[in-house]
Coordinates of C-alpha atoms and ligand atoms in Angstrom, one line a residue:
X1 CA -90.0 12.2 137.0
X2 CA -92.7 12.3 134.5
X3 CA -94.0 15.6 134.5
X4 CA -97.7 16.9 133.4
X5 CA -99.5 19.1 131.4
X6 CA -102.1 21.1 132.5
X7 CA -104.7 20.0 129.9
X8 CA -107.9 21.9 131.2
X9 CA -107.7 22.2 134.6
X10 CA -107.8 25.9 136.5
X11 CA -107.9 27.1 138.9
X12 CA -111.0 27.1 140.6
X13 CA -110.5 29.7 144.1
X14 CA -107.1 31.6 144.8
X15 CA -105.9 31.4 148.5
X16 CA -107.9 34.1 149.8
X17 CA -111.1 33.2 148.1
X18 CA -111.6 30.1 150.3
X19 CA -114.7 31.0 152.5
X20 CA -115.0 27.6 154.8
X21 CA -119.3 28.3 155.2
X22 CA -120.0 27.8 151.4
X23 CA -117.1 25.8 150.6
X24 CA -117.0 23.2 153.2
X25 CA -116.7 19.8 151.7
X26 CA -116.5 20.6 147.9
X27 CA -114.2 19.7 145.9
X28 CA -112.0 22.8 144.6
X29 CA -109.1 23.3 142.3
X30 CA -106.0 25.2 143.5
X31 CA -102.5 26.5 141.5
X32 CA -99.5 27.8 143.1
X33 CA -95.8 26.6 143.8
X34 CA -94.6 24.5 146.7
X35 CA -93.1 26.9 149.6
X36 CA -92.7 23.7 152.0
X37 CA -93.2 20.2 153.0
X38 CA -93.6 18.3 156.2
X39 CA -93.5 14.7 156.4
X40 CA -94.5 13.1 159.6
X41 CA -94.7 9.6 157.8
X42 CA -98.0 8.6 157.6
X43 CA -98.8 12.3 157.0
X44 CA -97.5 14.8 154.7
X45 CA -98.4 18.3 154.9
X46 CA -97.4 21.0 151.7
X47 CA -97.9 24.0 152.0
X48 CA -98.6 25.7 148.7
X49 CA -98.3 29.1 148.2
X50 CA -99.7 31.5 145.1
X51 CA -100.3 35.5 144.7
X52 CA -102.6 35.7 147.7
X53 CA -101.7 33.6 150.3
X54 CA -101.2 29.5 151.2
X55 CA -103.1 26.9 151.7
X56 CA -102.6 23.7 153.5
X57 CA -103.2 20.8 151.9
X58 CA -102.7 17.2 153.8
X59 CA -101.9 14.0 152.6
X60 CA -103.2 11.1 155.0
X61 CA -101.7 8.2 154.0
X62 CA -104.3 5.9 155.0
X63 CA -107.1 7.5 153.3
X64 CA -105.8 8.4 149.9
X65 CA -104.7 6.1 146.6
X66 CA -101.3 5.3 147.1
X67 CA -99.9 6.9 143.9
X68 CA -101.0 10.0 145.2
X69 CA -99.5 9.7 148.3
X70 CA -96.2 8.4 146.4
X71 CA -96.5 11.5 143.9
X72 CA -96.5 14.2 147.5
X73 CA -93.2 12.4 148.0
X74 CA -91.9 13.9 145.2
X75 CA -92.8 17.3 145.7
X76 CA -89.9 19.9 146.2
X77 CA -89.5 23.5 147.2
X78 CA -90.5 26.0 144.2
X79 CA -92.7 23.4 142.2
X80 CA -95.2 24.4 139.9
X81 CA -98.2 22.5 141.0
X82 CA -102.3 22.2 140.8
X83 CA -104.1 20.3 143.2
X84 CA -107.8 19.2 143.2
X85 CA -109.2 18.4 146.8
X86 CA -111.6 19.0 149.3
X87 CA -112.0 21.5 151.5
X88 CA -111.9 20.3 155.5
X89 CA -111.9 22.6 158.2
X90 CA -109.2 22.3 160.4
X91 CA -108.7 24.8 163.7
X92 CA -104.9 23.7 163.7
X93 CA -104.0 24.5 160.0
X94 CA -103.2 28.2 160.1
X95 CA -106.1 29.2 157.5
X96 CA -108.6 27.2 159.7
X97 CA -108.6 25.0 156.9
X98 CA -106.7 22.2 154.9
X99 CA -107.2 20.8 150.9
X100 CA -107.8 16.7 151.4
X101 CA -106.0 16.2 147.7
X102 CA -108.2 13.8 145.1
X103 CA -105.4 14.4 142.6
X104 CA -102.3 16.3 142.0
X105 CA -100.4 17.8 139.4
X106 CA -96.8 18.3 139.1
X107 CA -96.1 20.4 136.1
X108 CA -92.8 20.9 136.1
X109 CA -89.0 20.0 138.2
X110 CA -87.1 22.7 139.8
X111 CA -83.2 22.5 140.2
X112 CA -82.1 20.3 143.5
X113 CA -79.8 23.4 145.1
X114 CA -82.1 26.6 144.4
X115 CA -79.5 29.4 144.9
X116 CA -81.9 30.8 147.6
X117 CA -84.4 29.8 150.2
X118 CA -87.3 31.8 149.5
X119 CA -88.7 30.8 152.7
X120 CA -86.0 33.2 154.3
X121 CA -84.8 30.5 157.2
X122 CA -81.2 30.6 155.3
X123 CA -80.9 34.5 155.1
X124 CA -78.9 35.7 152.2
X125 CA -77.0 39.2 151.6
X126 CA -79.2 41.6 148.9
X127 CA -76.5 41.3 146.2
X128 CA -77.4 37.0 146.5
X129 CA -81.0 38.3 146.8
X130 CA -81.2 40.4 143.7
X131 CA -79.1 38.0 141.4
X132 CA -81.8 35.5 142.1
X133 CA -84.5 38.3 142.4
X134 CA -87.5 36.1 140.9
X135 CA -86.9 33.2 143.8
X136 CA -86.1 36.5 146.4
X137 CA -89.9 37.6 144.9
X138 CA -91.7 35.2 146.2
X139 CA -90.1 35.5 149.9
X140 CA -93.0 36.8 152.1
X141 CA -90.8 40.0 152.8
X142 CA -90.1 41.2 149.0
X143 CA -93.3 39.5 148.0
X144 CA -95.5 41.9 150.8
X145 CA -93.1 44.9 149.1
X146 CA -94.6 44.6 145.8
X147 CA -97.9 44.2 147.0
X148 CA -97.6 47.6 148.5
X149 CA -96.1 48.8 145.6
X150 CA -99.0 47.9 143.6
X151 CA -101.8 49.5 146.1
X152 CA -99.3 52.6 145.8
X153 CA -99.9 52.8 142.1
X154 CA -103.3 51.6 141.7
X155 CA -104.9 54.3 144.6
X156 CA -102.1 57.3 142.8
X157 CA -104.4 56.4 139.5
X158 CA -107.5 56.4 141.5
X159 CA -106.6 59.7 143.0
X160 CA -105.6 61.1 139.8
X161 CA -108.8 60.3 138.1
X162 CA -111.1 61.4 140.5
X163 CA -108.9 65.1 140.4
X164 CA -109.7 65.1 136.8
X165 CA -106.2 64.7 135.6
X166 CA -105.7 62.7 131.8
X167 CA -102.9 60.1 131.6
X168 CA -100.0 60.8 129.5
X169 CA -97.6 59.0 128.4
X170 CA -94.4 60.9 126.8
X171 CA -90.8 59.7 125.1
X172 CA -88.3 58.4 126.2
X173 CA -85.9 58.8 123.9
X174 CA -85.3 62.4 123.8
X175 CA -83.1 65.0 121.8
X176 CA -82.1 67.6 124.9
X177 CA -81.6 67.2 128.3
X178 CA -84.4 68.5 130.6
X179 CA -82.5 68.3 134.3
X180 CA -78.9 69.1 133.5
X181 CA -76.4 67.6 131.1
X182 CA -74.2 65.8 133.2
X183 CA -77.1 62.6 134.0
X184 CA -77.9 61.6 130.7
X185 CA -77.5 58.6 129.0
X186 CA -76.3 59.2 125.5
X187 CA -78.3 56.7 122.9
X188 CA -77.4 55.6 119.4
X189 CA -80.2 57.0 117.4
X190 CA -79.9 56.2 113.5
X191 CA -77.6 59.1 112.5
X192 CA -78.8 61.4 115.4
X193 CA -77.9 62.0 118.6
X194 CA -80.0 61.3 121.0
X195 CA -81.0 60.5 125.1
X196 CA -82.7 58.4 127.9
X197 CA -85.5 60.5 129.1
X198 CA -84.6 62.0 132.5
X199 CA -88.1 63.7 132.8
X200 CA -91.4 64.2 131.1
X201 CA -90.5 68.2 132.2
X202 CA -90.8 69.7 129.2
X203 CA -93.4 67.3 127.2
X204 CA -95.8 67.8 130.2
X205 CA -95.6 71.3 130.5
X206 CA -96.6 71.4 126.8
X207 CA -99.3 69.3 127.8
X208 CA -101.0 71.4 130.0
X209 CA -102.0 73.3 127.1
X210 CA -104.4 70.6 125.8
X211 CA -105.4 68.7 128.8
X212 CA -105.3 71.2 131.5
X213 CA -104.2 68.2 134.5
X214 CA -101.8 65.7 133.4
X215 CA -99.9 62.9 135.1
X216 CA -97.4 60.5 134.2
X217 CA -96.3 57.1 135.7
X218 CA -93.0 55.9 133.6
X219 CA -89.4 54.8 134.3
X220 CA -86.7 57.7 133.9
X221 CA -83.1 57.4 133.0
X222 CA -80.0 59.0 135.1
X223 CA -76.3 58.7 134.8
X224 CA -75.7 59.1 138.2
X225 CA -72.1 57.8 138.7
X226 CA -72.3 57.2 142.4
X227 CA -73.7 54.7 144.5
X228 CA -75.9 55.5 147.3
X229 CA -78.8 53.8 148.9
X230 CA -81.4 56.0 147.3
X231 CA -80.0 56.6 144.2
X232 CA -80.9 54.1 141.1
X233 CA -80.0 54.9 137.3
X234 CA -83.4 53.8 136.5
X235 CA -86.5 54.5 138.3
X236 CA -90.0 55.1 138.0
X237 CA -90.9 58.8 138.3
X238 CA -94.9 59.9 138.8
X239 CA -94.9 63.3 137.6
X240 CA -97.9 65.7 137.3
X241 CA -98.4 69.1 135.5
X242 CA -101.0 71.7 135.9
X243 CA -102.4 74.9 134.0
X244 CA -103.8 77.3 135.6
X245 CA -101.9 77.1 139.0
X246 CA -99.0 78.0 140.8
X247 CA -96.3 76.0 143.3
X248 CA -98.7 76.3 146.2
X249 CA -101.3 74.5 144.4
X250 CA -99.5 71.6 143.2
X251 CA -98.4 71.1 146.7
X252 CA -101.1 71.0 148.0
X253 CA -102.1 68.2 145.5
X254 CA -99.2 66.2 146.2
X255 CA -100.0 66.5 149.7
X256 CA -103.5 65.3 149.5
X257 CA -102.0 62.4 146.9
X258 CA -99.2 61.4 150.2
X259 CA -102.0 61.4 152.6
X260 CA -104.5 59.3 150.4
X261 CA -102.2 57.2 149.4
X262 CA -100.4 56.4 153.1
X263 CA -104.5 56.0 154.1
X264 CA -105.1 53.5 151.3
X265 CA -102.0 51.1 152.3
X266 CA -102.5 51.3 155.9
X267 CA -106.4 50.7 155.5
X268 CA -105.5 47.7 152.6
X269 CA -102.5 46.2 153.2
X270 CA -102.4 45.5 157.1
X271 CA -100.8 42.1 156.5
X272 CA -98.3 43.2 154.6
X273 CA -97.1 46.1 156.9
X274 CA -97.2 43.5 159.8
X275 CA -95.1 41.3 157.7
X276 CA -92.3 44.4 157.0
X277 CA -93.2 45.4 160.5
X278 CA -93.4 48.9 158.9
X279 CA -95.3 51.1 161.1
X280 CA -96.0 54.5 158.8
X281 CA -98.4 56.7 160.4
X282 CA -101.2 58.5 158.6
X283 CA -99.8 62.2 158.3
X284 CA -102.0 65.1 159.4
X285 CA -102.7 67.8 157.1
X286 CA -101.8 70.2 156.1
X287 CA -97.6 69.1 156.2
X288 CA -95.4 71.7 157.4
X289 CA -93.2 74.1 155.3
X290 CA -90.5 75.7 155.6
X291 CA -88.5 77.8 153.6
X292 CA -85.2 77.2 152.2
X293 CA -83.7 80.0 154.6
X294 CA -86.2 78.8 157.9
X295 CA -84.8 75.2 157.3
X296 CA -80.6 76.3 157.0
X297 CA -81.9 78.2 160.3
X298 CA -83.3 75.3 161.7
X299 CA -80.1 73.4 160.6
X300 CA -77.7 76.5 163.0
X301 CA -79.5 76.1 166.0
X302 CA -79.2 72.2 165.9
X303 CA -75.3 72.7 165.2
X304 CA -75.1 72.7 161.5
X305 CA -74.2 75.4 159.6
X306 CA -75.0 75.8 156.1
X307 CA -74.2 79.1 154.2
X308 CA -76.9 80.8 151.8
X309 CA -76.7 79.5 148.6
X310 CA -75.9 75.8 149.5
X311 CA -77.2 72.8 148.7
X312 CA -78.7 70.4 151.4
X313 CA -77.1 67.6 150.9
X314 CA -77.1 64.5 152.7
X315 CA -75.6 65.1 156.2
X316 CA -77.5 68.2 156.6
X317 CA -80.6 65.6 155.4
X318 CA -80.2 63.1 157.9
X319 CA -79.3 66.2 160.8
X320 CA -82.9 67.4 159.3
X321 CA -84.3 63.8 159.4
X322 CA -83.3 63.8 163.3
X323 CA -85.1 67.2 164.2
X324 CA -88.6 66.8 162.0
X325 CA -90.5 63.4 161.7
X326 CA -92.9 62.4 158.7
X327 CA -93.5 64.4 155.6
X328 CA -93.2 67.8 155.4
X329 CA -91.6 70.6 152.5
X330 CA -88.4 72.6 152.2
X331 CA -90.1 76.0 150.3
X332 CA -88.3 78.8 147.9
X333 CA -84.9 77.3 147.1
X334 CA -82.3 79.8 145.7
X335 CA -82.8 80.4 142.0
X336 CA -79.3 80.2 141.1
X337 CA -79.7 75.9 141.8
X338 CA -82.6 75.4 140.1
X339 CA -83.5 74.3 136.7
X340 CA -84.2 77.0 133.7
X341 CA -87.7 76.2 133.9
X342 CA -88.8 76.6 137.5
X343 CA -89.9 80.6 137.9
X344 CA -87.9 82.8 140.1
X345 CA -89.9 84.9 143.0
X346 CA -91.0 88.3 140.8
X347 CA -90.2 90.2 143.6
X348 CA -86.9 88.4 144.6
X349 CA -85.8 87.1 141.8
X350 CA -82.9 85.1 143.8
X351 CA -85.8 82.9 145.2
X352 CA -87.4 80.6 143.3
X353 CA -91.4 79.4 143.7
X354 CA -89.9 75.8 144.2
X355 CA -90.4 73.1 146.5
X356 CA -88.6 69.6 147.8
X357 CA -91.3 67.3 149.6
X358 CA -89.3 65.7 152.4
X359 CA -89.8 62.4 154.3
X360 CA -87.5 62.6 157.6
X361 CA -84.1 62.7 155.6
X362 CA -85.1 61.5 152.5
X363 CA -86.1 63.9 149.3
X364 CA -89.6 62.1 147.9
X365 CA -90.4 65.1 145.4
X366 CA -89.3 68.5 143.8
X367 CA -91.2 70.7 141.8
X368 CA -92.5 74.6 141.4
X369 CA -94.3 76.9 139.3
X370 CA -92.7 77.4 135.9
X371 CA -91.8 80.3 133.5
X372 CA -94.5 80.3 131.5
X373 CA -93.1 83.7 129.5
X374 CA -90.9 82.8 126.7
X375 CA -88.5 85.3 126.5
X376 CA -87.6 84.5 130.6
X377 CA -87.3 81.1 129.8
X378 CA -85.0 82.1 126.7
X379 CA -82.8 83.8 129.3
X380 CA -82.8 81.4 131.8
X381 CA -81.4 79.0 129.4
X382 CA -78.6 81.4 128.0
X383 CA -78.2 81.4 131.8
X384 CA -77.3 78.4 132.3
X385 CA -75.4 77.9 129.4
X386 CA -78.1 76.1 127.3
X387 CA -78.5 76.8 123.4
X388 CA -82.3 77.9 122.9
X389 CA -82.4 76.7 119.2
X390 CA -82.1 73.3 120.7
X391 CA -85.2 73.9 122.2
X392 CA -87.0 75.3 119.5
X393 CA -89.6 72.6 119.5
X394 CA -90.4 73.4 122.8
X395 CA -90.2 77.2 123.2
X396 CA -92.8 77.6 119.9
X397 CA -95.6 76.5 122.0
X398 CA -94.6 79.1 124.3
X399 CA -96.4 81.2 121.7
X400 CA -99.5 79.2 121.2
X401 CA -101.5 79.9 124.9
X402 CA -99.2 78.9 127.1
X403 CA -101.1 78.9 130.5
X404 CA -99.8 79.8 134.1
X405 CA -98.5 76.2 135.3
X406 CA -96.8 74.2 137.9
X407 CA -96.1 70.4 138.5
X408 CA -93.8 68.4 140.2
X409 CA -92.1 64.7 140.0
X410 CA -92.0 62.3 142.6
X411 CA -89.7 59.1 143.1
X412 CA -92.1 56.3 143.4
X413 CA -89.3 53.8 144.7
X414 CA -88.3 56.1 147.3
X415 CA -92.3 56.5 148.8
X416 CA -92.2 52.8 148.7
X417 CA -88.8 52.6 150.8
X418 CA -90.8 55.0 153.4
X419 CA -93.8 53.0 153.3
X420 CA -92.1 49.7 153.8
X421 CA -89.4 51.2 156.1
X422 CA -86.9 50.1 154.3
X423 CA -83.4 51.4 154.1
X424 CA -82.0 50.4 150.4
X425 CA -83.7 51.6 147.1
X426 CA -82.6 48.3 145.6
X427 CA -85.1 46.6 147.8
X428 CA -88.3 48.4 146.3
X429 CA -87.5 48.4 142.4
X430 CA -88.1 44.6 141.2
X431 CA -84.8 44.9 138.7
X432 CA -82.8 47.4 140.1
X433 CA -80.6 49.3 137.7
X434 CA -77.9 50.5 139.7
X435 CA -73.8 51.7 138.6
X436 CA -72.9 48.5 138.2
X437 CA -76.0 46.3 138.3
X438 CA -77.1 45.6 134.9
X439 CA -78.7 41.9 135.0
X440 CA -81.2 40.2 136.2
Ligands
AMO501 P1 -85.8 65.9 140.4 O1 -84.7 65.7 139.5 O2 -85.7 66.5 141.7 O3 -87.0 66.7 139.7 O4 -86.5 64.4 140.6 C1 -87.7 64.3 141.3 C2 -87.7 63.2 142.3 O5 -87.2 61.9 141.7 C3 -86.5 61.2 142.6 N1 -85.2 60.9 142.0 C4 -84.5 59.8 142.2 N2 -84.8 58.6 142.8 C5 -83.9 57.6 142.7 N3 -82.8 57.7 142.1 C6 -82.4 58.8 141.4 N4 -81.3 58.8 140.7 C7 -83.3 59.9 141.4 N5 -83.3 61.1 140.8 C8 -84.4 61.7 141.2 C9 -86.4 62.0 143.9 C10 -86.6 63.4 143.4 O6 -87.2 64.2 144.4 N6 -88.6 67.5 136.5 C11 -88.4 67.6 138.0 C12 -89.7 67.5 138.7 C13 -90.6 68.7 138.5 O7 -90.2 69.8 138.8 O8 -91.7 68.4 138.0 C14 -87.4 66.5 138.4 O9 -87.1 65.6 137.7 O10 -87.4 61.5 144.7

């Protein structure tokens, strides 16, 4: 097949942009990639597809040249095409209206055996799915994810901005661990030794002395060795950092941020929930709280015992999930659990001003206020068995007008899973990175 170049055509109108009143009869120009054909002999319908939508475009054999007609024969599933035509109405076509071609492009081939039907009528298992993840991509389902994804991040920023808070953006290859030793990747770093990032924590803490609000969107690196479906080993972490302010603050910022956010997709992206038949509610506020001790009581009257002290892992999650619906927090974790830099209560020190923000079962965010006072934080980390030299670069600034702060970090993937109901991480994060998944 001879294929062609683009030369200067462009596209003229994306899917979407086709308004039927003004465009009626003109000749437009269109780009996308095959999704499907019908031929009814004298007929031929394709339907091509691009970033907002499909359009219909019909081939009548009787009226058009015939290479034209002959070149829509060769048209396959996942084609890279352009198309100039007119626009017709047509009350059957399910836009309301179809593309009468004057010419067509085919600018390149595509394989005869695709490895998967992005149309999704031959259903394939996610481990097919995300081996082939660019063809999965442009399946209405993972396509309709990422859209929602991108509202996500785009109204976080909008929300951020108008709360005054200054991007940052911090390393990622780092020289101590900031969330416990045991989830870091160790790096090659000329003669050094060195990390993955696991968090912006102590960078945007720092931060907080210049900028006073700071947020940060960027991927973060675990070594988590087990394999669950919301853990990834790389994920993208939205973190923010205040002066000024104390763990009831920041919550209340990360509720307003859940509540906008939730708002902006169900107001934005109605098409796209339909199509995930994802059917989040908008959350009243304020969400409800309960403290560590209220929630392992909560967990004994619905048959679950936990003692004080433990962890809530992810039975007592799901029990949890089963008994509260939506968003809401888990307040004043034990100290002993949490890292050096989150502030115990002064006046229980075994309680800690810290927070998870819960969605049903699954944990979407953790944060608290921090030690701002040097000398605590020195303990905390001779505490936990950390050397404080090694954070020398960090503790100095603890000298140079260190504010009252608080922040917290939230799992963007996992948000998305909520907002998209679904049920495996893998599913939300375009190139998963997972204990054994290291390609695509
Ligand atoms: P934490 O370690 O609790 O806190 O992480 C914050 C949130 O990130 C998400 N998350 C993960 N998501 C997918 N896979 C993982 N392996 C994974 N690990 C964490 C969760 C979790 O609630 N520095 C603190 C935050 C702070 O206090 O500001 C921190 O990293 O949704």
């Amino acid at each position: 097949m001879q294929l062609e170049k683009l030369e200067n055509w462009r596209r003229t109108h994306y899917s979407d942009q086709i308004d039927l009143e003004t465009l009626e009869g003109k000749e437009i120009t269109v780009c996308g990639w095959v999704k499907q054909t019908r031929d009814l002999g004298g007929l031929k319908f394709v339907i091509l597809r691009d970033n907002f939508g499909e359009i219909q475009i019909t081939f009548p054999k009787a009226k058009l040249e015939e290479h034209l007609f002959d070149k829509a024969n060769s048209l396959k599933n996942e084609m890279p095409i352009a198309v100039k035509g007119k626009v017709k109405e047509d009350k059957r076509s399910p836009t309301g209206f179809e593309l009468i071609p004057n010419d067509l492009k085919i600018l390149n081939s595509v394989l005869a055996n695709l490895p998967l039907d992005s149309t999704g009528k031959v259903k394939a298992d996610l481990d097919t799915r995300l081996d082939n993840r660019i063809l999965d991509l442009r399946s209405s389902i993972s396509h309709a994810i990422f859209i929602i994804r991108h509202r996500v991040t785009t109204a976080m920023r909008q929300f951020f901005v108008e709360h005054r808070f200054i991007e940052i953006n911090t390393p990622r290859i780092i020289a101590t661990a900031t969330e416990g030793g045991t989830e870091l990747f160790p790096i090659a770093y000329f003669e050094k030794e060195a990390f993955l990032a696991q968090s912006p924590q102590l960078y945007k803490e720092q931060l907080t002395t210049v900028f006073d609000k700071v947020y940060e969107i960027a991927p973060i690196f675990r070594a988590e060795e087990h394999s669950t479906t919301r853990h990834l080993n790389e994920l993208m972490m939205v973190d923010i950092e205040m002066a000024f302010a104390n763990y009831n603050d920041v919550m209340n910022v990360l509720e307003e941020l859940i509540h906008f956010v939730i708002s902006d997709v169900k107001n934005n992206c109605e098409e796209e929930l339909n199509t995930l038949k994802s059917e989040i509610k908008i959350p009243e506020l304020p969400f409800p709280k309960y403290t560590y001790t209220e929630t392992l009581d909560l967990l004994g009257k619905n048959d679950y015992e936990l003692t004080w002290g433990d962890d809530i892992g992810t039975d007592a999650s799901r029990k949890l999930g089963s008994i509260i619906d939506g968003p809401y927090f888990i307040t004043e974790w034990p100290s002993e659990g949490k890292p050096f830099y989150i502030q115990p209560r002064v006046d229980k020190p075994e309680i800690s001003e810290s927070f998870d923000l819960m969605y049903s079962w699954i944990e979407l965010a953790s944060g608290g206020t921090r030690v701002h006072k040097k000398e605590t934080l020195i303990q905390r980390l001779i505490n936990q068995g950390l050397t404080p030299s090694s954070f020398d670069f960090h503790l100095k600034v603890f000298d140079w007008g260190m504010p009252p702060h608080a922040g917290w970090g939230l799992g963007l993937a996992r948000l998305i899973m909520v907002l998209t109901g679904r049920q495996n991480i893998r599913e939300v994060v375009i190139f998963p990175r997972d204990r054994t998944r290291l390609t695509p």
